[in-house]
CSV table of C-alpha atoms in Angstrom, one decimal:
chain,number,residue,atom,x,y,z
A,1,MET,CA,10.9,-50.4,14.0
A,2,ARG,CA,13.6,-49.2,11.6
A,3,ARG,CA,12.4,-45.6,12.1
A,4,GLY,CA,12.6,-45.9,15.9
A,5,ARG,CA,16.2,-47.0,15.8
A,6,ASP,CA,17.1,-44.3,13.4
A,7,ARG,CA,15.6,-41.7,15.7
A,8,LEU,CA,17.5,-43.3,18.7
A,9,ILE,CA,20.8,-43.1,16.9
A,10,ALA,CA,20.1,-39.5,15.9
A,11,ILE,CA,19.7,-38.6,19.5
A,12,VAL,CA,22.3,-40.8,21.2
A,13,TRP,CA,25.2,-40.4,18.8
A,14,PRO,CA,25.5,-36.6,19.1
A,15,VAL,CA,25.0,-36.8,22.9
A,16,ALA,CA,27.7,-39.5,23.3
A,17,LEU,CA,30.1,-37.5,21.1
A,18,GLY,CA,29.4,-34.3,22.9
A,19,THR,CA,29.6,-35.7,26.5
A,20,LEU,CA,32.9,-37.6,25.9
A,21,SER,CA,34.6,-34.7,24.1
A,22,GLY,CA,33.3,-32.3,26.6
A,23,ALA,CA,34.7,-34.2,29.5
A,24,LEU,CA,38.2,-34.2,28.1
A,25,LEU,CA,37.9,-30.5,27.2
A,26,LEU,CA,36.9,-29.7,30.7
A,27,LEU,CA,39.8,-31.6,32.1
A,28,VAL,CA,42.1,-29.5,30.1
A,29,LEU,CA,40.4,-26.1,30.4
A,30,LEU,CA,39.4,-26.2,34.0
A,31,PRO,CA,42.9,-26.1,35.5
A,32,ILE,CA,43.8,-23.3,33.1
A,33,ALA,CA,40.7,-21.4,34.2
A,34,GLY,CA,41.7,-22.1,37.8
A,35,LEU,CA,45.1,-20.5,37.1
A,36,LEU,CA,43.6,-17.5,35.5
A,37,PHE,CA,40.5,-16.7,37.6
A,38,THR,CA,41.1,-17.6,41.2
A,39,SER,CA,43.2,-14.5,42.1
A,40,SER,CA,42.8,-10.8,41.4
A,41,PRO,CA,45.4,-9.1,39.2
A,42,GLY,CA,46.6,-7.2,42.2
A,43,GLN,CA,47.3,-10.4,44.1
A,44,LEU,CA,49.1,-11.9,41.1
A,45,LEU,CA,51.3,-8.9,40.8
A,46,ARG,CA,52.1,-9.1,44.5
A,47,GLY,CA,53.1,-12.7,44.0
A,48,LEU,CA,55.7,-11.7,41.5
A,49,ARG,CA,57.4,-9.5,44.1
A,50,ASP,CA,58.7,-12.6,45.9
A,51,PRO,CA,62.5,-12.5,46.1
A,52,LEU,CA,62.7,-15.9,44.3
A,53,VAL,CA,61.1,-14.6,41.2
A,54,ALA,CA,63.6,-12.2,39.6
A,55,PRO,CA,66.6,-14.5,39.8
A,56,ALA,CA,64.5,-17.4,38.5
A,57,ILE,CA,63.4,-15.4,35.4
A,58,ARG,CA,66.9,-14.3,34.7
A,59,LEU,CA,68.3,-17.8,35.0
A,60,THR,CA,65.5,-19.4,33.0
A,61,ILE,CA,66.0,-17.0,30.1
A,62,ALA,CA,69.8,-17.5,30.1
A,63,THR,CA,69.8,-21.3,30.4
A,64,THR,CA,67.0,-21.9,27.9
A,65,LEU,CA,68.7,-19.6,25.4
A,66,ALA,CA,72.0,-21.4,25.9
A,67,SER,CA,70.2,-24.8,25.5
A,68,LEU,CA,68.5,-23.6,22.4
A,69,ALA,CA,71.8,-22.4,20.9
A,70,LEU,CA,73.5,-25.7,21.8
A,71,ILE,CA,70.6,-27.7,20.2
A,72,VAL,CA,70.5,-25.7,17.0
A,73,VAL,CA,74.2,-25.4,16.5
A,74,CYS,CA,74.8,-29.2,17.0
A,75,GLY,CA,71.4,-30.5,16.1
A,76,THR,CA,71.3,-29.0,12.6
A,77,PRO,CA,74.4,-30.9,11.4
A,78,LEU,CA,73.2,-34.0,13.1
A,79,ALA,CA,69.7,-33.8,11.4
A,80,TRP,CA,71.4,-33.2,8.1
A,81,LEU,CA,73.5,-36.4,8.5
A,82,ILE,CA,70.5,-38.4,9.6
A,83,ALA,CA,68.4,-37.1,6.7
A,84,ARG,CA,71.0,-37.8,4.1
A,85,GLY,CA,72.2,-41.1,5.8
A,86,ARG,CA,71.4,-44.4,4.1
A,87,GLY,CA,71.2,-47.7,5.9
A,88,ARG,CA,70.3,-49.2,9.2
A,89,ALA,CA,72.8,-47.4,11.4
A,90,TRP,CA,71.3,-44.0,10.6
A,91,ARG,CA,67.8,-45.2,11.2
A,92,PHE,CA,68.8,-46.6,14.5
A,93,LEU,CA,70.5,-43.3,15.4
A,94,GLU,CA,67.3,-41.5,14.5
A,95,THR,CA,65.4,-43.6,16.9
A,96,VAL,CA,67.9,-43.2,19.7
A,97,ILE,CA,67.9,-39.4,19.4
A,98,GLN,CA,64.1,-39.5,20.0
A,99,LEU,CA,64.5,-41.5,23.3
A,100,PRO,CA,64.4,-38.5,25.6
A,101,VAL,CA,60.8,-37.7,24.4
A,102,VAL,CA,59.4,-40.9,25.9
A,103,LEU,CA,61.9,-41.2,28.8
A,104,PRO,CA,60.4,-40.3,32.3
A,105,PRO,CA,62.1,-37.1,33.5
A,106,ALA,CA,63.3,-38.8,36.6
A,107,VAL,CA,65.1,-41.4,34.5
A,108,ALA,CA,66.7,-38.6,32.5
A,109,GLY,CA,67.9,-37.1,35.8
A,110,VAL,CA,69.5,-40.3,37.0
A,111,ALA,CA,71.0,-40.9,33.6
A,112,LEU,CA,72.6,-37.5,33.5
A,113,LEU,CA,74.1,-38.0,37.0
A,114,LEU,CA,75.5,-41.3,36.0
A,115,ALA,CA,77.1,-39.7,32.9
A,116,PHE,CA,78.3,-36.3,34.2
A,117,GLY,CA,78.1,-36.7,38.0
A,118,ARG,CA,81.2,-37.0,40.2
A,119,ARG,CA,81.0,-40.8,40.1
A,120,GLY,CA,79.6,-41.0,36.6
A,121,LEU,CA,81.1,-42.0,33.3
A,122,LEU,CA,82.8,-38.7,32.6
A,123,GLY,CA,83.1,-37.7,36.3
A,124,PRO,CA,86.9,-38.4,36.8
A,125,GLU,CA,87.8,-36.8,33.5
A,126,LEU,CA,85.8,-33.7,34.3
A,127,ALA,CA,87.2,-33.5,37.8
A,128,VAL,CA,90.7,-33.3,36.3
A,129,PHE,CA,89.8,-30.0,34.7
A,130,GLY,CA,88.2,-28.9,38.0
A,131,ILE,CA,84.7,-29.1,36.4
A,132,GLY,CA,81.9,-30.2,38.7
A,133,LEU,CA,78.8,-30.2,36.6
A,134,PRO,CA,76.1,-31.2,39.0
A,135,PHE,CA,74.4,-28.4,40.9
A,136,SER,CA,75.7,-25.8,38.4
A,137,SER,CA,73.9,-23.7,35.8
A,138,ALA,CA,75.7,-25.7,33.1
A,139,ALA,CA,73.9,-28.8,34.5
A,140,VAL,CA,70.6,-27.0,33.9
A,141,VAL,CA,71.6,-26.4,30.3
A,142,LEU,CA,72.6,-30.0,29.9
A,143,ALA,CA,69.3,-31.3,31.4
A,144,GLN,CA,67.2,-28.9,29.2
A,145,SER,CA,69.2,-29.8,26.1
A,146,PHE,CA,68.9,-33.5,26.8
A,147,VAL,CA,65.1,-33.4,27.0
A,148,ALA,CA,64.4,-30.7,24.4
A,149,ALA,CA,66.9,-31.6,21.6
A,150,PRO,CA,64.7,-34.4,20.0
A,151,PHE,CA,62.0,-31.9,19.1
A,152,TYR,CA,64.3,-29.8,17.1
A,153,VAL,CA,66.3,-32.6,15.5
A,154,GLN,CA,63.1,-34.4,14.5
A,155,ALA,CA,61.7,-31.2,12.8
A,156,ALA,CA,65.0,-30.6,11.0
A,157,VAL,CA,65.3,-34.2,9.8
A,158,ALA,CA,61.8,-34.0,8.3
A,159,ALA,CA,62.6,-30.6,6.7
A,160,PHE,CA,65.8,-31.8,5.2
A,161,ARG,CA,64.1,-35.0,3.9
A,162,ARG,CA,61.4,-32.9,2.2
A,163,LEU,CA,64.1,-31.1,0.0
A,164,ASP,CA,63.8,-31.9,-3.6
A,165,PRO,CA,67.0,-33.9,-4.4
A,166,ASP,CA,67.2,-32.3,-7.8
A,167,LEU,CA,67.7,-28.9,-6.2
A,168,LEU,CA,70.7,-30.1,-4.3
A,169,LEU,CA,72.1,-31.9,-7.4
A,170,VAL,CA,71.6,-28.9,-9.7
A,171,ALA,CA,73.4,-26.7,-7.2
A,172,ARG,CA,76.3,-29.1,-7.2
A,173,THR,CA,76.4,-29.2,-11.1
A,174,LEU,CA,76.7,-25.3,-10.7
A,175,SER,CA,80.0,-25.8,-9.0
A,176,ALA,CA,78.7,-25.5,-5.5
A,177,ALA,CA,80.5,-27.8,-3.1
A,178,TRP,CA,78.5,-29.4,-0.2
A,179,PRO,CA,79.0,-26.5,2.3
A,180,ARG,CA,77.7,-24.0,-0.2
A,181,VAL,CA,74.8,-26.3,-1.1
A,182,PHE,CA,73.9,-26.6,2.6
A,183,PHE,CA,74.1,-22.9,3.4
A,184,THR,CA,72.6,-21.4,0.2
A,185,VAL,CA,70.0,-24.0,-0.8
A,186,ALA,CA,69.2,-26.5,2.0
A,187,LEU,CA,69.1,-24.0,4.9
A,188,PRO,CA,67.1,-21.2,3.3
A,189,LEU,CA,64.5,-23.7,2.1
A,190,SER,CA,64.2,-25.5,5.4
A,191,TRP,CA,64.2,-22.3,7.5
A,192,PRO,CA,60.5,-22.2,8.4
A,193,ALA,CA,60.4,-25.8,9.6
A,194,LEU,CA,63.6,-25.3,11.5
A,195,ALA,CA,62.2,-22.3,13.3
A,196,GLY,CA,59.1,-24.3,14.2
A,197,GLY,CA,61.3,-27.1,15.7
A,198,ALA,CA,63.4,-24.6,17.6
A,199,ALA,CA,60.2,-23.0,19.1
A,200,LEU,CA,58.9,-26.4,20.2
A,201,SER,CA,62.4,-27.3,21.6
A,202,TRP,CA,62.5,-23.9,23.5
A,203,ALA,CA,59.0,-24.5,25.0
A,204,ARG,CA,60.1,-27.9,26.2
A,205,ALA,CA,63.3,-26.5,27.7
A,206,LEU,CA,61.3,-23.8,29.5
A,207,GLY,CA,59.2,-26.4,31.2
A,208,GLU,CA,62.0,-28.7,32.1
A,209,PHE,CA,61.6,-29.8,35.8
A,210,GLY,CA,62.3,-33.4,36.8
A,211,ALA,CA,65.7,-33.9,35.2
A,212,THR,CA,66.9,-30.4,36.3
A,213,LEU,CA,65.8,-31.0,39.9
A,214,MET,CA,67.6,-34.4,40.1
A,215,PHE,CA,70.8,-33.5,38.2
A,216,ALA,CA,71.1,-29.7,38.9
A,217,GLY,CA,69.4,-29.3,42.1
A,218,ASN,CA,67.3,-26.4,43.3
A,219,LEU,CA,69.6,-23.6,44.1
A,220,THR,CA,68.3,-20.0,43.9
A,221,GLY,CA,70.0,-18.0,41.2
A,222,ARG,CA,72.1,-21.0,40.1
A,223,THR,CA,69.9,-23.9,39.1
A,224,GLN,CA,66.4,-22.7,40.2
A,225,THR,CA,64.5,-22.1,37.0
A,226,LEU,CA,60.9,-21.0,36.8
A,227,PRO,CA,59.3,-24.5,37.1
A,228,LEU,CA,61.5,-25.2,40.1
A,229,THR,CA,60.6,-21.9,41.6
A,230,ILE,CA,56.9,-22.8,41.2
A,231,TYR,CA,57.5,-26.1,43.0
A,232,THR,CA,59.4,-24.3,45.8
A,233,ALA,CA,56.8,-21.5,46.2
A,234,LEU,CA,54.0,-23.9,46.4
A,235,GLU,CA,55.1,-24.8,49.9
A,236,SER,CA,55.1,-21.2,51.2
A,237,ASP,CA,53.2,-18.8,48.9
A,238,LEU,CA,50.6,-20.2,46.5
A,239,GLN,CA,50.2,-16.8,45.0
A,240,THR,CA,53.8,-16.7,43.6
A,241,ALA,CA,53.4,-20.2,42.2
A,242,GLN,CA,50.2,-19.1,40.5
A,243,SER,CA,51.7,-15.9,39.1
A,244,LEU,CA,54.7,-17.7,37.6
A,245,SER,CA,52.5,-20.4,36.2
A,246,ILE,CA,50.4,-17.9,34.4
A,247,ILE,CA,53.6,-16.4,32.9
A,248,LEU,CA,54.6,-19.8,31.6
A,249,VAL,CA,51.1,-20.6,30.2
A,250,ALA,CA,51.2,-17.3,28.4
A,251,VAL,CA,54.6,-17.9,26.9
A,252,ALA,CA,53.7,-21.5,26.0
A,253,PHE,CA,50.4,-20.4,24.4
A,254,ALA,CA,52.2,-17.7,22.4
A,255,LEU,CA,54.7,-20.2,21.1
A,256,LEU,CA,52.0,-22.7,20.1
A,257,VAL,CA,50.2,-20.0,18.2
A,258,ALA,CA,53.4,-18.9,16.5
A,259,ILE,CA,54.3,-22.5,15.6
A,260,ARG,CA,50.9,-23.2,14.1
A,261,ALA,CA,50.9,-20.0,12.2
A,262,GLY,CA,54.4,-20.8,10.9
A,263,GLY,CA,53.2,-24.3,10.0
A,264,ARG,CA,50.3,-23.0,7.9
A,265,ARG,CA,52.5,-20.8,5.7
B,1,MET,CA,89.9,-36.0,-28.0
B,2,ARG,CA,86.9,-33.7,-27.9
B,3,GLY,CA,83.5,-34.8,-26.7
B,4,LEU,CA,82.0,-37.0,-24.0
B,5,ASP,CA,82.9,-40.7,-23.9
B,6,VAL,CA,81.0,-43.0,-21.7
B,7,ASP,CA,81.7,-46.7,-21.1
B,8,ILE,CA,80.0,-47.8,-17.8
B,9,GLY,CA,78.4,-50.9,-16.4
B,10,GLY,CA,77.4,-52.9,-13.4
B,11,LYS,CA,74.4,-53.2,-11.1
B,12,VAL,CA,72.6,-50.1,-9.8
B,13,GLY,CA,71.6,-49.7,-6.2
B,14,LYS,CA,69.8,-52.1,-4.1
B,15,ILE,CA,66.8,-54.2,-4.9
B,16,GLY,CA,63.7,-52.2,-3.9
B,17,GLU,CA,65.1,-48.8,-4.6
B,18,GLN,CA,64.2,-47.0,-7.8
B,19,ASN,CA,65.8,-49.0,-10.6
B,20,GLY,CA,67.3,-51.2,-7.9
B,21,GLY,CA,69.1,-54.2,-9.2
B,22,LEU,CA,69.1,-53.0,-12.8
B,23,ALA,CA,72.2,-54.0,-14.7
B,24,ILE,CA,73.6,-51.2,-16.8
B,25,GLU,CA,75.9,-51.7,-19.8
B,26,LEU,CA,76.3,-48.5,-21.7
B,27,ALA,CA,79.0,-47.3,-24.1
B,28,PHE,CA,78.6,-44.2,-26.3
B,29,SER,CA,80.3,-41.1,-27.4
B,30,VAL,CA,78.9,-37.7,-28.0
B,31,SER,CA,80.6,-35.0,-30.0
B,32,ALA,CA,79.9,-31.3,-29.9
B,33,ASP,CA,78.4,-31.5,-33.4
B,34,ALA,CA,75.0,-33.0,-32.6
B,35,PRO,CA,73.2,-34.0,-29.5
B,36,LEU,CA,72.6,-37.7,-28.5
B,37,LEU,CA,69.1,-38.6,-27.6
B,38,LEU,CA,68.6,-41.5,-25.1
B,39,VAL,CA,65.2,-42.9,-25.7
B,40,GLY,CA,63.5,-45.9,-24.1
B,41,PRO,CA,60.7,-47.0,-21.8
B,42,ASN,CA,60.5,-46.0,-18.1
B,43,GLY,CA,63.0,-48.0,-16.0
B,44,ALA,CA,65.3,-48.7,-18.8
B,45,GLY,CA,68.1,-46.8,-17.1
B,46,LYS,CA,68.1,-43.5,-19.0
B,47,THR,CA,68.0,-41.2,-15.9
B,48,THR,CA,70.4,-43.5,-14.1
B,49,ALA,CA,72.9,-43.0,-16.9
B,50,LEU,CA,72.6,-39.2,-16.5
B,51,MET,CA,73.1,-39.5,-12.8
B,52,MET,CA,76.3,-41.4,-13.4
B,53,ILE,CA,77.6,-38.9,-16.0
B,54,LEU,CA,76.9,-36.1,-13.5
B,55,GLY,CA,78.6,-37.9,-10.7
B,56,ALA,CA,75.6,-38.3,-8.4
B,57,LEU,CA,75.8,-42.2,-8.8
B,58,ALA,CA,79.0,-44.2,-9.2
B,59,PRO,CA,79.0,-47.0,-11.8
B,60,ALA,CA,80.3,-50.3,-10.7
B,61,ARG,CA,82.8,-50.4,-13.6
B,62,GLY,CA,84.0,-48.3,-16.4
B,63,ARG,CA,85.2,-44.8,-17.5
B,64,ILE,CA,83.7,-41.5,-18.3
B,65,ARG,CA,85.8,-38.9,-20.1
B,66,LEU,CA,85.1,-35.4,-21.1
B,67,ASP,CA,87.4,-33.7,-23.7
B,68,GLY,CA,90.0,-36.3,-23.0
B,69,ALA,CA,90.1,-35.9,-19.2
B,70,ALA,CA,88.8,-38.6,-16.9
B,71,LEU,CA,85.8,-37.7,-14.8
B,72,PHE,CA,85.4,-41.3,-13.6
B,73,ASP,CA,87.7,-44.3,-14.0
B,74,ARG,CA,87.1,-47.2,-11.7
B,75,ASP,CA,90.5,-48.8,-12.4
B,76,ARG,CA,92.4,-45.7,-11.6
B,77,ALA,CA,90.2,-44.7,-8.7
B,78,VAL,CA,89.2,-41.4,-10.4
B,79,ASP,CA,85.9,-40.0,-9.4
B,80,VAL,CA,85.7,-36.2,-9.9
B,81,PRO,CA,82.9,-34.8,-7.6
B,82,VAL,CA,79.8,-33.4,-9.2
B,83,GLU,CA,80.8,-29.8,-8.5
B,84,ARG,CA,84.0,-30.0,-10.4
B,85,ARG,CA,82.7,-31.9,-13.5
B,86,ARG,CA,81.4,-28.8,-15.1
B,87,ILE,CA,78.5,-30.5,-16.7
B,88,GLY,CA,75.3,-28.5,-17.1
B,89,PHE,CA,72.1,-30.2,-16.0
B,90,VAL,CA,68.4,-29.4,-16.6
B,91,PRO,CA,66.3,-31.8,-14.7
B,92,GLN,CA,62.8,-32.9,-15.7
B,93,ARG,CA,60.9,-30.4,-13.5
B,94,TYR,CA,63.7,-27.8,-13.9
B,95,ALA,CA,64.4,-27.6,-10.2
B,96,LEU,CA,64.6,-23.8,-10.1
B,97,PHE,CA,65.6,-22.5,-6.7
B,98,PRO,CA,62.3,-21.3,-5.2
B,99,HIS,CA,63.9,-18.9,-2.7
B,100,LEU,CA,65.8,-17.0,-5.4
B,101,ASP,CA,64.4,-14.8,-8.2
B,102,VAL,CA,65.2,-15.7,-11.8
B,103,LEU,CA,68.4,-13.6,-11.9
B,104,GLY,CA,69.5,-15.2,-8.6
B,105,ASN,CA,69.0,-18.6,-10.1
B,106,VAL,CA,71.0,-17.9,-13.2
B,107,ALA,CA,73.8,-16.1,-11.3
B,108,TYR,CA,74.1,-19.0,-8.8
B,109,GLY,CA,76.6,-20.9,-11.0
B,110,VAL,CA,78.6,-18.0,-12.4
B,111,ARG,CA,82.1,-18.5,-11.1
B,112,VAL,CA,83.3,-14.9,-10.6
B,113,ARG,CA,84.0,-12.9,-7.4
B,114,SER,CA,82.3,-9.6,-8.3
B,115,ARG,CA,78.6,-9.6,-7.8
B,116,ALA,CA,78.1,-7.0,-10.6
B,117,GLU,CA,80.0,-9.2,-13.0
B,118,ARG,CA,78.1,-12.3,-11.9
B,119,GLU,CA,74.8,-10.5,-12.6
B,120,ARG,CA,76.0,-9.2,-15.9
B,121,ARG,CA,76.8,-12.7,-17.1
B,122,ALA,CA,73.5,-14.0,-15.8
B,123,ARG,CA,71.7,-11.2,-17.7
B,124,GLU,CA,73.6,-12.2,-20.7
B,125,ALA,CA,72.6,-15.8,-20.4
B,126,LEU,CA,68.9,-14.8,-20.0
B,127,ALA,CA,69.1,-12.5,-23.1
B,128,GLU,CA,70.6,-15.4,-25.1
B,129,LEU,CA,67.4,-17.3,-24.4
B,130,ASP,CA,65.1,-14.4,-24.9
B,131,VAL,CA,64.0,-14.3,-21.3
B,132,LEU,CA,65.9,-11.2,-19.9
B,133,ALA,CA,62.5,-9.6,-19.2
B,134,LEU,CA,61.9,-12.3,-16.5
B,135,ALA,CA,65.1,-11.4,-14.5
B,136,ALA,CA,63.3,-9.9,-11.5
B,137,ARG,CA,60.4,-12.5,-11.4
B,138,ARG,CA,59.9,-15.1,-8.7
B,139,THR,CA,60.2,-18.6,-10.1
B,140,ALA,CA,56.7,-19.6,-9.0
B,141,GLU,CA,55.3,-17.1,-11.3
B,142,LEU,CA,56.8,-18.6,-14.4
B,143,SER,CA,55.0,-20.7,-17.0
B,144,GLY,CA,56.4,-24.1,-17.9
B,145,GLY,CA,58.1,-22.8,-21.1
B,146,GLU,CA,59.6,-19.9,-19.2
B,147,MET,CA,60.9,-22.2,-16.4
B,148,GLN,CA,62.6,-24.4,-19.0
B,149,ARG,CA,64.4,-21.5,-20.6
B,150,VAL,CA,65.5,-20.1,-17.2
B,151,ALA,CA,66.8,-23.5,-16.2
B,152,LEU,CA,68.7,-23.8,-19.5
B,153,ALA,CA,70.1,-20.2,-19.0
B,154,ARG,CA,71.1,-21.2,-15.5
B,155,ALA,CA,73.0,-24.3,-16.8
B,156,LEU,CA,74.6,-22.3,-19.6
B,157,ALA,CA,75.6,-19.3,-17.5
B,158,SER,CA,78.1,-21.5,-15.6
B,159,ARG,CA,79.8,-22.2,-19.0
B,160,PRO,CA,79.6,-26.0,-18.8
B,161,ARG,CA,81.7,-28.3,-21.0
B,162,ALA,CA,78.8,-30.6,-21.6
B,163,LEU,CA,75.1,-30.5,-21.2
B,164,LEU,CA,72.5,-33.0,-19.9
B,165,LEU,CA,68.8,-32.6,-20.3
B,166,ASP,CA,66.3,-35.0,-18.6
B,167,GLU,CA,63.0,-35.0,-20.5
B,168,PRO,CA,63.3,-31.2,-21.2
B,169,LEU,CA,59.8,-31.1,-22.9
B,170,ALA,CA,57.8,-33.6,-20.9
B,171,ALA,CA,56.5,-31.0,-18.4
B,172,LEU,CA,55.2,-28.7,-21.1
B,173,ASP,CA,51.8,-28.3,-22.5
B,174,VAL,CA,51.4,-29.9,-25.9
B,175,SER,CA,50.7,-26.4,-27.3
B,176,VAL,CA,54.1,-24.9,-26.3
B,177,ARG,CA,56.0,-28.1,-26.8
B,178,ARG,CA,56.5,-27.8,-30.5
B,179,ASP,CA,57.8,-24.2,-30.4
B,180,THR,CA,60.0,-25.0,-27.5
B,181,ARG,CA,61.4,-28.1,-29.3
B,182,ARG,CA,62.4,-25.9,-32.3
B,183,PHE,CA,63.9,-23.3,-30.0
B,184,LEU,CA,65.9,-25.9,-28.2
B,185,ALA,CA,67.1,-27.4,-31.4
B,186,ASP,CA,68.5,-24.0,-32.6
B,187,ARG,CA,70.2,-23.3,-29.2
B,188,LEU,CA,71.8,-26.7,-29.0
B,189,ARG,CA,73.2,-26.3,-32.5
B,190,ALA,CA,74.6,-22.8,-31.7
B,191,LEU,CA,76.1,-24.1,-28.4
B,192,ALA,CA,78.4,-26.7,-29.8
B,193,ILE,CA,79.1,-28.6,-26.6
B,194,PRO,CA,78.4,-32.3,-26.2
B,195,THR,CA,74.8,-32.7,-25.2
B,196,VAL,CA,72.8,-35.7,-24.1
B,197,LEU,CA,69.0,-35.6,-23.9
B,198,VAL,CA,66.8,-38.1,-22.3
B,199,THR,CA,63.3,-38.3,-23.8
B,200,HIS,CA,60.6,-40.8,-24.4
B,201,ASP,CA,59.1,-38.8,-27.2
B,202,LEU,CA,60.5,-39.5,-30.7
B,203,ALA,CA,59.2,-36.2,-32.0
B,204,ASP,CA,62.1,-34.7,-30.1
B,205,ALA,CA,64.5,-36.8,-32.1
B,206,GLU,CA,63.1,-35.6,-35.4
B,207,ALA,CA,63.4,-32.0,-34.4
B,208,LEU,CA,66.7,-32.1,-32.7
B,209,ALA,CA,68.6,-33.8,-35.5
B,210,GLY,CA,70.9,-35.8,-33.5
B,211,ASP,CA,71.6,-39.5,-33.1
B,212,VAL,CA,69.0,-41.6,-31.3
B,213,ALA,CA,70.1,-44.4,-28.9
B,214,VAL,CA,67.3,-46.8,-28.0
B,215,ILE,CA,67.9,-48.1,-24.5
B,216,GLU,CA,66.4,-51.4,-23.5
B,217,ALA,CA,67.0,-52.9,-20.0
B,218,GLY,CA,70.2,-50.8,-19.3
B,219,ALA,CA,71.9,-51.3,-22.6
B,220,ILE,CA,71.9,-49.6,-26.0
B,221,ALA,CA,69.8,-51.7,-28.4
B,222,GLN,CA,70.6,-49.6,-31.4
B,223,ARG,CA,72.1,-46.2,-32.2
B,224,GLY,CA,71.7,-44.2,-35.4
B,225,ARG,CA,69.7,-41.6,-37.2
B,226,LEU,CA,66.0,-41.9,-36.5
B,227,THR,CA,65.3,-42.6,-40.2
B,228,ASP,CA,67.9,-45.5,-40.2
B,229,LEU,CA,66.3,-46.9,-37.0
B,230,VAL,CA,62.9,-46.9,-38.7
B,231,ALA,CA,64.2,-48.3,-41.9
B,232,GLN,CA,66.5,-51.0,-40.4
B,233,PRO,CA,65.6,-51.8,-36.8
B,234,ARG,CA,68.2,-54.3,-35.5
B,235,THR,CA,65.9,-55.8,-32.9
B,236,GLU,CA,62.2,-56.4,-32.5
B,237,PHE,CA,62.2,-54.0,-29.5
B,238,VAL,CA,63.6,-51.2,-31.6
B,239,ARG,CA,61.2,-51.9,-34.4
B,240,GLN,CA,58.3,-51.6,-32.1
B,241,PHE,CA,59.7,-48.6,-30.3
B,242,VAL,CA,60.1,-46.5,-33.5
B,243,ALA,CA,57.1,-48.0,-35.3
B,244,GLY,CA,54.8,-45.4,-36.7
B,245,ARG,CA,57.5,-42.8,-37.2
B,246,ALA,CA,57.9,-41.4,-40.7
B,247,PRO,CA,61.1,-42.7,-42.4
């Protein structure tokens, strides 16, 4: 009796584990395979000749790099403050800054419009200076920064929290004021984690779609980044959409490998 | 008025934090002639006292003076920041900067513009402690005893006016501890700056030939030479703490 049950478990358990894992793996891998193997290299190259492609690549590189710069330059000090902050207000702030991660992109788009749009919170003030953010490349940068910043800030906060407090204190006893402690001890020691966070952030900015579409629109050369180009091309030329998708998959995969390699060090 | 004068008190931190809610009441002076050893059980407030002298924690009341100048004075709202107190510090696990080599560590606190001069003074400090040969090494390659000397060299290269050491020997193997203890005793005598040492090992007190202050629950239960503490303990706690030590 016992023996029979043992044998049953020995068969059913591995089969169950394998089937369920396999189903999820297929769900992830099949679409990637579809992207890679349904067109010949020649067709894919032809897809890249679409007039929408070149401006989209230029715009995507420019806006994501601008977003990354904004996120790193402002996010590093913010992360430092949160990591060193004591008390409930800082913990609350840490939660708030993570909000865009779980926010639906459509909601992010509406929120950005209601903040920076012509009839938004800052609309009248911006109009005074002749600044109309929506449907500009600047709007693309804002949308990307909004959704991508939490990834960098979170990584930086964790890195700064891991610093041995004795290192910072000893630096101060050696006459280093806070700015010097930050630049000569905290930053060099946190550098690998900050780079990993920046890479994640950049990957997220590269893929930004929903918030950009709603807040910045879909204007070729101005706000049409690669994900928006894919969306647009889908209606006319599936080949172009496929070619661009493969480029984004390759970049995303390279970033993922780099981040994991960096994390192991 | 030469030396370090401490008279501080009040509650520390919040309940739940390390040592949170501990009430401190500490008054002592240290001259340049002999180190003061703070001994006592864990949680008695020894490290907290060091943090307050360094300026990393602010006492709720009192004064800290070094060579007559106020570093901290609650009543006069004086609180000199850590980086301007010029108190050398060697923490328990030495806290060498892992991204700098040994020379870079020791040169970090040398306050001169010229890089060549900074490194010359760092080498000098390393030579003083017989570890000049380690100058180009990475800190991760050092043994415990070497780390301790480098950390001490780093503190001294900045020419501090007082020196604080937190359990300087606790991280060392028993085999090197005795030699290091003797070495430390020699150096501290030669230095002649006010030095406070936190330890839980009374063997340190015997070797370093300074006063011992037994701390119990945030206050000094008794201060004196170790032999006197053994011969005439003022409280039961002190008697038990120094029990078994040769008079």
